[in-house]
């Protein structure tokens, strides 16, 4: 199933987005509701909290007095961690139960206010952030919750700021206008991205890059790579010996296909053919059918075998190259990237070559450049640069 993390600052309108997604057909798991459920009267969670902090944290009805508990843990790091050790495992377990109960083709939306703050972004296929101007949020908190300005400002300041949320976001929904405009944006997201993403994920289908498209350099490519790499690392753990951003989108200022190239180093390609491939597919990076290899540099040295995965996300094409660590193909991808980063003249020459070849054969896209003789010359230049500078991968 497709797992979507939904977050946003207090007063941003995140609940309105969640409600609209449910109307479209999503299964919603509300983290705040789950957190209350696991410490409700009669639960083991509440009993353990009382054992840790005394019955002074209970109200007259025997329920958890959140204000009293907050006063205990707010300024005491040890107490806060003790509380988290009680509640967090229960919240995770209950969330997993609710997700497991959803249909195999469900789009499961986890509404998590502190998703960014607690580092949960890599656990989802997609993260949606609702962003609203602070002034608008302050007005809404006063109007809808009767919150005075000082308290509203304190709560906003206690959460991640907009820049930090944007860095974790695959999708940013701006909610500074009308509810109708917000609903329209959610509907477009549902139809054009979430529904096809779920179908591709379930079918293990890769979204092919648009070979004819040549995009100007995008300063957000490294940030997009970082989100992808975090998901890959979460899925593979220690089996991914190293993850790198490679290819044209890893070279600042270089125009390229709007495709993020990622290199994953493994101990052997045999490892890439078993559970590792399944884990990548489950994380949204299905295997591309067929046999794949790189053209060696210089030519005539045999094929450099690899495994190739792509992306199930219709809005973010990816080429994920799985190569054996320290192999020639793995080293070459890093050398080429770093030399182009360091040498503006060769970067400019490469850009001209790419544009000429794509104009001549647009159906080949970026891949048409790989067999050009220029690459053999660039390989020799890069090796000379590596020797002069002491470069290591």
CSV table of C-alpha atoms in Angstrom, one decimal:
chain,number,residue,atom,x,y,z
A,1,UNK,CA,0.0,0.0,0.0
A,2,UNK,CA,1.1,3.6,-0.5
A,3,UNK,CA,2.1,5.3,2.7
A,4,UNK,CA,1.8,9.1,2.8
A,5,UNK,CA,3.0,11.2,5.6
A,6,UNK,CA,0.9,14.4,6.1
A,7,UNK,CA,2.2,17.2,8.3
A,8,UNK,CA,2.0,21.0,8.8
A,9,UNK,CA,2.3,23.5,11.6
A,10,UNK,CA,-0.4,24.3,14.0
A,11,UNK,CA,-3.1,26.3,12.3
A,12,UNK,CA,-1.9,25.4,8.8
A,13,UNK,CA,-5.1,23.6,7.8
A,14,UNK,CA,-3.6,20.1,7.9
A,15,UNK,CA,-6.9,18.6,9.2
A,16,UNK,CA,-8.8,20.1,6.3
A,17,UNK,CA,-6.4,18.3,3.9
A,18,UNK,CA,-6.7,15.1,5.8
A,19,UNK,CA,-10.5,15.3,5.7
A,20,UNK,CA,-10.5,15.9,1.9
A,21,UNK,CA,-8.2,13.0,1.3
A,22,UNK,CA,-10.5,10.7,3.3
A,23,UNK,CA,-13.4,12.0,1.1
A,24,UNK,CA,-11.3,10.9,-2.0
A,25,UNK,CA,-10.8,7.4,-0.5
A,26,UNK,CA,-7.7,7.5,1.7
A,27,UNK,CA,-7.4,5.6,4.9
A,28,UNK,CA,-6.5,8.1,7.6
A,29,UNK,CA,-4.4,7.3,10.7
A,30,UNK,CA,-4.4,10.3,13.1
A,31,UNK,CA,-1.3,10.3,15.2
A,32,UNK,CA,-2.8,12.5,17.9
A,33,UNK,CA,-5.8,10.2,18.2
A,34,UNK,CA,-3.6,7.2,18.4
A,35,UNK,CA,-1.5,8.9,21.1
A,36,UNK,CA,-4.6,9.5,23.2
A,37,UNK,CA,-5.9,6.0,22.6
A,38,UNK,CA,-2.8,4.3,23.9
A,39,UNK,CA,-3.0,6.1,27.3
A,40,UNK,CA,-6.8,6.1,27.7
A,41,UNK,CA,-8.2,4.9,31.1
A,42,UNK,CA,-7.7,1.2,31.6
A,43,UNK,CA,-4.7,0.9,29.3
A,44,UNK,CA,-1.3,-0.5,30.1
A,45,UNK,CA,0.1,2.8,28.8
A,46,UNK,CA,-1.7,4.9,31.4
A,47,UNK,CA,-0.8,2.5,34.2
A,48,UNK,CA,2.9,2.7,33.3
A,49,UNK,CA,2.7,6.5,33.2
A,50,UNK,CA,1.2,6.6,36.6
A,51,UNK,CA,3.9,4.2,37.9
A,52,UNK,CA,6.5,6.5,36.5
A,53,UNK,CA,5.1,9.9,37.5
A,54,UNK,CA,2.5,9.2,40.2
A,55,UNK,CA,-1.2,9.7,40.2
A,56,UNK,CA,-0.6,13.5,40.3
A,57,UNK,CA,-0.8,13.3,36.4
A,58,UNK,CA,-4.5,12.0,36.6
A,59,UNK,CA,-7.6,14.2,36.6
A,60,UNK,CA,-10.6,13.7,38.9
A,61,UNK,CA,-12.1,11.1,36.6
A,62,UNK,CA,-8.9,9.0,36.4
A,63,UNK,CA,-7.9,10.1,32.9
A,64,UNK,CA,-4.6,11.5,32.0
A,65,UNK,CA,-4.2,15.2,32.8
A,66,UNK,CA,-2.1,16.3,29.9
A,67,UNK,CA,-1.4,19.7,31.4
A,68,UNK,CA,-0.2,18.2,34.6
A,69,UNK,CA,2.0,15.7,32.8
A,70,UNK,CA,3.3,18.4,30.5
A,71,UNK,CA,4.4,20.5,33.5
A,72,UNK,CA,6.4,17.5,34.8
A,73,UNK,CA,8.2,16.7,31.6
A,74,UNK,CA,8.4,20.1,29.8
A,75,UNK,CA,11.7,21.2,31.4
A,76,UNK,CA,13.1,17.8,32.4
A,77,UNK,CA,14.9,16.0,29.6
A,78,UNK,CA,15.1,12.8,31.5
A,79,UNK,CA,11.4,12.8,32.4
A,80,UNK,CA,10.5,13.5,28.8
A,81,UNK,CA,12.6,10.6,27.5
A,82,UNK,CA,11.0,8.3,30.1
A,83,UNK,CA,7.6,9.4,28.9
A,84,UNK,CA,8.5,8.8,25.2
A,85,UNK,CA,9.9,5.3,26.1
A,86,UNK,CA,6.4,4.5,27.4
A,87,UNK,CA,4.3,6.1,24.6
A,88,UNK,CA,6.3,5.9,21.4
A,89,UNK,CA,6.5,2.1,21.1
A,90,UNK,CA,2.7,1.9,21.7
A,91,UNK,CA,2.0,4.5,19.2
A,92,UNK,CA,4.1,2.8,16.6
A,93,UNK,CA,2.6,-0.6,17.3
A,94,UNK,CA,-1.0,0.7,17.1
A,95,UNK,CA,-0.2,2.6,13.9
A,96,UNK,CA,1.2,-0.5,12.4
A,97,UNK,CA,-2.0,-2.4,13.4
A,98,UNK,CA,-4.2,0.2,11.7
A,99,UNK,CA,-2.1,0.2,8.5
A,100,UNK,CA,-2.1,-3.6,8.4
A,101,UNK,CA,-5.9,-3.6,8.6
A,102,UNK,CA,-6.2,-1.4,5.4
A,103,UNK,CA,-6.8,-3.0,2.0
A,104,UNK,CA,-3.7,-4.0,0.0
A,105,UNK,CA,-4.5,-1.2,-2.6
A,106,UNK,CA,-5.1,1.4,0.0
A,107,UNK,CA,-3.6,4.9,0.2
A,108,UNK,CA,-2.8,5.2,3.9
A,109,UNK,CA,-2.3,8.8,5.1
A,110,UNK,CA,-0.6,9.3,8.4
A,111,UNK,CA,-1.5,12.7,9.9
A,112,UNK,CA,1.6,13.4,12.1
A,113,UNK,CA,2.0,16.9,13.5
A,114,UNK,CA,5.6,16.3,14.5
A,115,UNK,CA,6.6,14.2,11.5
A,116,UNK,CA,9.6,16.4,10.6
A,117,UNK,CA,10.7,17.0,14.2
A,118,UNK,CA,10.9,13.2,15.0
A,119,UNK,CA,12.6,12.3,11.7
A,120,UNK,CA,9.8,10.1,10.3
A,121,UNK,CA,9.9,11.4,6.7
A,122,UNK,CA,12.0,8.5,5.3
A,123,UNK,CA,9.5,5.9,6.5
A,124,UNK,CA,6.8,7.1,3.9
A,125,UNK,CA,6.6,6.9,0.2
A,126,UNK,CA,5.7,10.5,0.0
A,127,UNK,CA,5.5,13.4,2.4
A,128,UNK,CA,2.9,16.2,2.0
A,129,UNK,CA,3.4,19.4,3.9
A,130,UNK,CA,0.6,22.0,4.4
A,131,UNK,CA,2.2,25.4,4.5
A,132,UNK,CA,0.5,28.6,5.6
A,133,UNK,CA,1.8,32.1,6.4
A,134,UNK,CA,2.4,32.6,10.1
A,135,UNK,CA,0.1,35.6,10.2
A,136,UNK,CA,-2.8,33.5,8.7
A,137,UNK,CA,-2.1,30.8,11.2
A,138,UNK,CA,-2.2,33.2,14.1
A,139,UNK,CA,-5.6,34.6,12.9
A,140,UNK,CA,-7.0,31.0,12.6
A,141,UNK,CA,-5.8,30.0,16.0
A,142,UNK,CA,-7.5,33.0,17.6
A,143,UNK,CA,-10.7,32.6,15.6
A,144,UNK,CA,-11.1,28.9,15.6
A,145,UNK,CA,-9.5,27.9,18.9
A,146,UNK,CA,-9.8,31.0,21.0
A,147,UNK,CA,-6.1,31.0,21.6
A,148,UNK,CA,-4.4,34.2,22.6
A,149,UNK,CA,-1.6,35.5,20.5
A,150,UNK,CA,1.2,34.8,23.0
A,151,UNK,CA,0.2,31.2,23.3
A,152,UNK,CA,-0.2,30.8,19.6
A,153,UNK,CA,3.2,32.2,18.9
A,154,UNK,CA,4.7,29.9,21.6
A,155,UNK,CA,3.2,26.9,20.0
A,156,UNK,CA,4.3,27.8,16.5
A,157,UNK,CA,7.9,28.5,17.7
A,158,UNK,CA,8.0,25.1,19.4
A,159,UNK,CA,7.5,23.3,16.0
A,160,UNK,CA,9.8,23.0,13.0
A,161,UNK,CA,9.9,26.1,10.8
A,162,UNK,CA,8.7,26.3,7.2
A,163,UNK,CA,12.2,25.8,5.7
A,164,UNK,CA,12.7,22.6,7.6
A,165,UNK,CA,9.4,21.3,6.6
A,166,UNK,CA,9.9,22.2,3.0
A,167,UNK,CA,13.2,20.3,3.0
A,168,UNK,CA,11.3,17.1,4.0
A,169,UNK,CA,8.4,17.7,1.7
A,170,UNK,CA,7.8,16.0,-1.6
A,171,UNK,CA,4.6,18.0,-2.0
A,172,UNK,CA,3.9,21.4,-0.5
A,173,UNK,CA,0.2,22.5,-0.4
A,174,UNK,CA,-0.1,26.2,0.2
A,175,UNK,CA,-3.1,27.1,2.2
A,176,UNK,CA,-3.3,30.9,2.2
A,177,UNK,CA,-6.5,31.1,0.2
A,178,UNK,CA,-10.0,29.6,0.3
A,179,UNK,CA,-11.1,26.2,1.4
A,180,UNK,CA,-12.2,25.5,-2.2
A,181,UNK,CA,-8.8,26.3,-3.5
A,182,UNK,CA,-7.3,23.9,-1.0
A,183,UNK,CA,-9.7,21.2,-1.9
A,184,UNK,CA,-8.9,21.7,-5.6
A,185,UNK,CA,-5.2,21.3,-4.9
A,186,UNK,CA,-5.8,18.1,-2.9
A,187,UNK,CA,-8.0,16.7,-5.6
A,188,UNK,CA,-5.2,17.2,-8.2
A,189,UNK,CA,-2.7,15.6,-5.9
A,190,UNK,CA,-5.0,12.6,-5.4
A,191,UNK,CA,-5.8,12.1,-9.1
A,192,UNK,CA,-2.4,12.8,-10.7
A,193,UNK,CA,0.0,11.5,-8.2
A,194,UNK,CA,-1.3,9.4,-5.3
A,195,UNK,CA,-3.6,7.1,-7.2
A,196,UNK,CA,-1.1,6.3,-10.0
A,197,UNK,CA,1.7,6.0,-7.5
A,198,UNK,CA,-0.3,3.4,-5.5
A,199,UNK,CA,-1.0,1.5,-8.7
A,200,UNK,CA,2.6,1.6,-9.9
A,201,UNK,CA,3.8,0.5,-6.5
A,202,UNK,CA,1.4,-2.4,-6.3
A,203,UNK,CA,2.3,-3.5,-9.9
A,204,UNK,CA,6.0,-2.9,-9.4
A,205,UNK,CA,5.9,-0.6,-12.4
A,206,UNK,CA,8.6,1.9,-13.2
A,207,UNK,CA,7.7,5.4,-14.4
A,208,UNK,CA,9.9,5.9,-17.5
A,209,UNK,CA,11.7,9.2,-17.8
A,210,UNK,CA,10.7,11.5,-20.7
A,211,UNK,CA,13.7,11.0,-23.0
A,212,UNK,CA,13.0,14.1,-25.0
A,213,UNK,CA,12.9,16.5,-22.1
A,214,UNK,CA,16.0,18.6,-21.3
A,215,UNK,CA,15.5,20.8,-18.2
A,216,UNK,CA,17.6,23.7,-17.1
A,217,UNK,CA,19.6,23.2,-13.9
A,218,UNK,CA,17.3,23.0,-10.8
A,219,UNK,CA,18.8,24.1,-7.5
A,220,UNK,CA,16.4,21.7,-5.7
A,221,UNK,CA,17.8,18.5,-7.3
A,222,UNK,CA,20.3,17.9,-4.5
A,223,UNK,CA,17.5,18.3,-1.9
A,224,UNK,CA,15.2,15.9,-3.9
A,225,UNK,CA,18.1,13.4,-4.0
A,226,UNK,CA,18.5,13.7,-0.2
A,227,UNK,CA,14.9,12.7,0.4
A,228,UNK,CA,15.2,9.7,-2.0
A,229,UNK,CA,18.5,8.6,-0.4
A,230,UNK,CA,17.0,8.7,3.1
A,231,UNK,CA,14.1,6.4,1.9
A,232,UNK,CA,16.6,4.1,0.3
A,233,UNK,CA,18.8,4.0,3.4
A,234,UNK,CA,15.7,3.3,5.6
A,235,UNK,CA,14.7,0.4,3.3
A,236,UNK,CA,18.1,-1.2,2.9
A,237,UNK,CA,19.9,-0.4,6.2
A,238,UNK,CA,23.4,-1.7,6.4
A,239,UNK,CA,23.0,-3.6,3.0
A,240,UNK,CA,23.5,-0.2,1.3
A,241,UNK,CA,27.3,0.3,1.9
A,242,UNK,CA,27.1,3.8,0.4
A,243,UNK,CA,24.5,5.9,-1.4
A,244,UNK,CA,25.5,8.8,-3.8
A,245,UNK,CA,23.9,11.4,-6.0
A,246,UNK,CA,25.5,10.9,-9.5
A,247,UNK,CA,24.8,11.9,-13.0
A,248,UNK,CA,24.1,15.3,-14.5
A,249,UNK,CA,21.6,16.4,-11.7
A,250,UNK,CA,24.5,16.0,-9.2
A,251,UNK,CA,26.6,18.6,-11.0
A,252,UNK,CA,25.5,22.2,-10.0
A,253,UNK,CA,24.5,24.4,-12.9
A,254,UNK,CA,24.3,21.6,-15.5
A,255,UNK,CA,21.1,21.2,-17.6
A,256,UNK,CA,19.9,17.6,-17.7
A,257,UNK,CA,16.9,15.3,-18.0
A,258,UNK,CA,14.8,15.9,-14.9
A,259,UNK,CA,15.8,12.5,-13.6
A,260,UNK,CA,17.6,11.9,-10.3
A,261,UNK,CA,20.4,9.4,-10.7
A,262,UNK,CA,21.2,7.5,-7.5
A,263,UNK,CA,24.1,5.0,-7.0
A,264,UNK,CA,23.8,2.3,-4.3
A,265,UNK,CA,26.9,0.4,-3.4
A,266,UNK,CA,26.5,-3.2,-2.4
A,267,UNK,CA,29.0,-5.9,-1.4
A,268,UNK,CA,28.0,-8.1,-4.4
A,269,UNK,CA,25.5,-8.0,-7.3
A,270,UNK,CA,24.2,-11.4,-6.0
A,271,UNK,CA,23.0,-9.5,-2.9
A,272,UNK,CA,21.1,-7.2,-5.3
A,273,UNK,CA,19.0,-10.0,-6.7
A,274,UNK,CA,17.2,-11.2,-3.6
A,275,UNK,CA,15.5,-9.5,-0.7
A,276,UNK,CA,17.3,-6.3,-1.4
A,277,UNK,CA,15.5,-5.9,-4.7
A,278,UNK,CA,12.2,-6.6,-2.9
A,279,UNK,CA,12.9,-4.0,-0.3
A,280,UNK,CA,13.7,-1.4,-2.9
A,281,UNK,CA,10.5,-2.2,-4.7
A,282,UNK,CA,8.5,-1.9,-1.5
A,283,UNK,CA,10.0,1.5,-0.8
A,284,UNK,CA,8.9,2.8,-4.2
A,285,UNK,CA,11.9,1.8,-6.4
A,286,UNK,CA,11.0,-1.2,-8.5
A,287,UNK,CA,13.5,-3.2,-10.6
A,288,UNK,CA,13.7,-2.3,-14.3
A,289,UNK,CA,13.3,-5.5,-16.3
A,290,UNK,CA,16.2,-6.8,-18.3
A,291,UNK,CA,20.0,-7.0,-18.1
A,292,UNK,CA,21.9,-3.8,-17.5
A,293,UNK,CA,25.5,-2.7,-17.8
A,294,UNK,CA,27.7,0.3,-18.3
A,295,UNK,CA,30.0,0.9,-21.3
A,296,UNK,CA,33.6,0.6,-19.9
A,297,UNK,CA,36.2,3.4,-20.0
A,298,UNK,CA,38.3,3.2,-22.0
A,299,UNK,CA,36.4,1.1,-24.5
A,300,UNK,CA,37.1,-2.6,-25.1
A,301,UNK,CA,37.5,-3.7,-21.4
A,302,UNK,CA,34.3,-5.8,-21.1
A,303,UNK,CA,31.0,-4.8,-19.7
A,304,UNK,CA,30.4,-3.3,-16.3
A,305,UNK,CA,27.4,-5.1,-15.0
A,306,UNK,CA,24.9,-3.5,-12.6
A,307,UNK,CA,21.3,-3.7,-11.5
A,308,UNK,CA,18.9,-0.9,-12.4
A,309,UNK,CA,15.8,0.3,-10.5
A,310,UNK,CA,13.4,3.2,-11.2
A,311,UNK,CA,10.7,5.0,-9.4
A,312,UNK,CA,7.0,4.2,-9.1
A,313,UNK,CA,6.3,7.9,-8.3
A,314,UNK,CA,4.8,9.5,-11.5
A,315,UNK,CA,6.1,12.9,-10.5
A,316,UNK,CA,9.7,12.0,-9.7
A,317,UNK,CA,11.6,9.8,-12.2
A,318,UNK,CA,14.6,8.1,-10.8
A,319,UNK,CA,17.5,5.9,-12.2
A,320,UNK,CA,18.8,3.9,-9.3
A,321,UNK,CA,22.1,2.1,-10.2
A,322,UNK,CA,23.0,-0.7,-8.0
A,323,UNK,CA,26.8,-1.4,-8.4
A,324,UNK,CA,29.3,-3.4,-6.4
A,325,UNK,CA,31.3,-1.2,-4.1
A,326,UNK,CA,34.8,-0.4,-5.4
A,327,UNK,CA,34.0,-1.8,-8.9
A,328,UNK,CA,35.1,0.1,-12.0
A,329,UNK,CA,31.6,1.3,-12.8
A,330,UNK,CA,31.0,2.5,-9.3
A,331,UNK,CA,34.3,4.4,-9.2
A,332,UNK,CA,33.8,5.9,-12.7
A,333,UNK,CA,30.3,7.3,-11.8
A,334,UNK,CA,31.9,9.2,-8.9
A,335,UNK,CA,35.0,10.3,-10.8
A,336,UNK,CA,33.0,11.7,-13.7
A,337,UNK,CA,30.7,13.6,-11.3
A,338,UNK,CA,33.5,15.1,-9.2
A,339,UNK,CA,35.7,16.1,-12.2
A,340,UNK,CA,32.8,17.9,-13.9
A,341,UNK,CA,32.1,19.7,-10.6
A,342,UNK,CA,35.7,20.8,-10.4
A,343,UNK,CA,36.3,21.7,-14.1
A,344,UNK,CA,34.0,24.4,-15.5
A,345,UNK,CA,35.5,24.1,-19.0
A,346,UNK,CA,34.7,20.4,-19.3
A,347,UNK,CA,31.4,21.0,-17.7
A,348,UNK,CA,30.6,23.6,-20.4
A,349,UNK,CA,31.9,21.2,-23.1
A,350,UNK,CA,29.7,18.4,-21.7
A,351,UNK,CA,26.7,20.6,-21.7
A,352,UNK,CA,27.2,21.5,-25.4
A,353,UNK,CA,27.7,17.9,-26.3
A,354,UNK,CA,24.5,16.9,-24.5
A,355,UNK,CA,22.4,19.6,-26.2
A,356,UNK,CA,23.8,18.7,-29.6
A,357,UNK,CA,23.1,15.0,-29.2
A,358,UNK,CA,19.6,15.4,-27.7
A,359,UNK,CA,18.7,17.8,-30.6
A,360,UNK,CA,19.9,15.2,-33.0
A,361,UNK,CA,18.2,12.2,-31.4
A,362,UNK,CA,15.7,13.4,-28.8
A,363,UNK,CA,14.3,9.9,-28.3
A,364,UNK,CA,17.6,8.9,-26.7
A,365,UNK,CA,17.6,11.7,-24.2
A,366,UNK,CA,20.6,11.8,-21.9
A,367,UNK,CA,21.4,8.2,-22.4
A,368,UNK,CA,22.5,8.9,-26.0
A,369,UNK,CA,25.6,10.7,-24.7
A,370,UNK,CA,27.1,7.7,-23.0
A,371,UNK,CA,28.5,6.1,-26.1
A,372,UNK,CA,30.0,9.2,-27.6
A,373,UNK,CA,33.8,9.2,-28.0
A,374,UNK,CA,34.1,12.3,-25.9
A,375,UNK,CA,33.6,10.2,-22.9
A,376,UNK,CA,36.8,8.2,-23.5
A,377,UNK,CA,38.7,11.5,-23.7
A,378,UNK,CA,37.0,12.8,-20.6
A,379,UNK,CA,37.8,9.6,-18.8
A,380,UNK,CA,41.5,10.2,-19.4
A,381,UNK,CA,41.3,13.9,-18.4
A,382,UNK,CA,39.4,12.9,-15.2
A,383,UNK,CA,42.0,10.2,-14.3
A,384,UNK,CA,44.8,12.8,-14.8
A,385,UNK,CA,42.9,15.2,-12.6
A,386,UNK,CA,42.4,12.5,-9.9
A,387,UNK,CA,46.2,11.7,-9.9
A,388,UNK,CA,47.1,15.4,-9.6
A,389,UNK,CA,44.6,16.2,-6.9
A,390,UNK,CA,44.8,12.9,-4.9
A,391,UNK,CA,41.1,12.3,-5.5
A,392,UNK,CA,39.5,9.3,-3.9
A,393,UNK,CA,35.9,8.1,-4.3
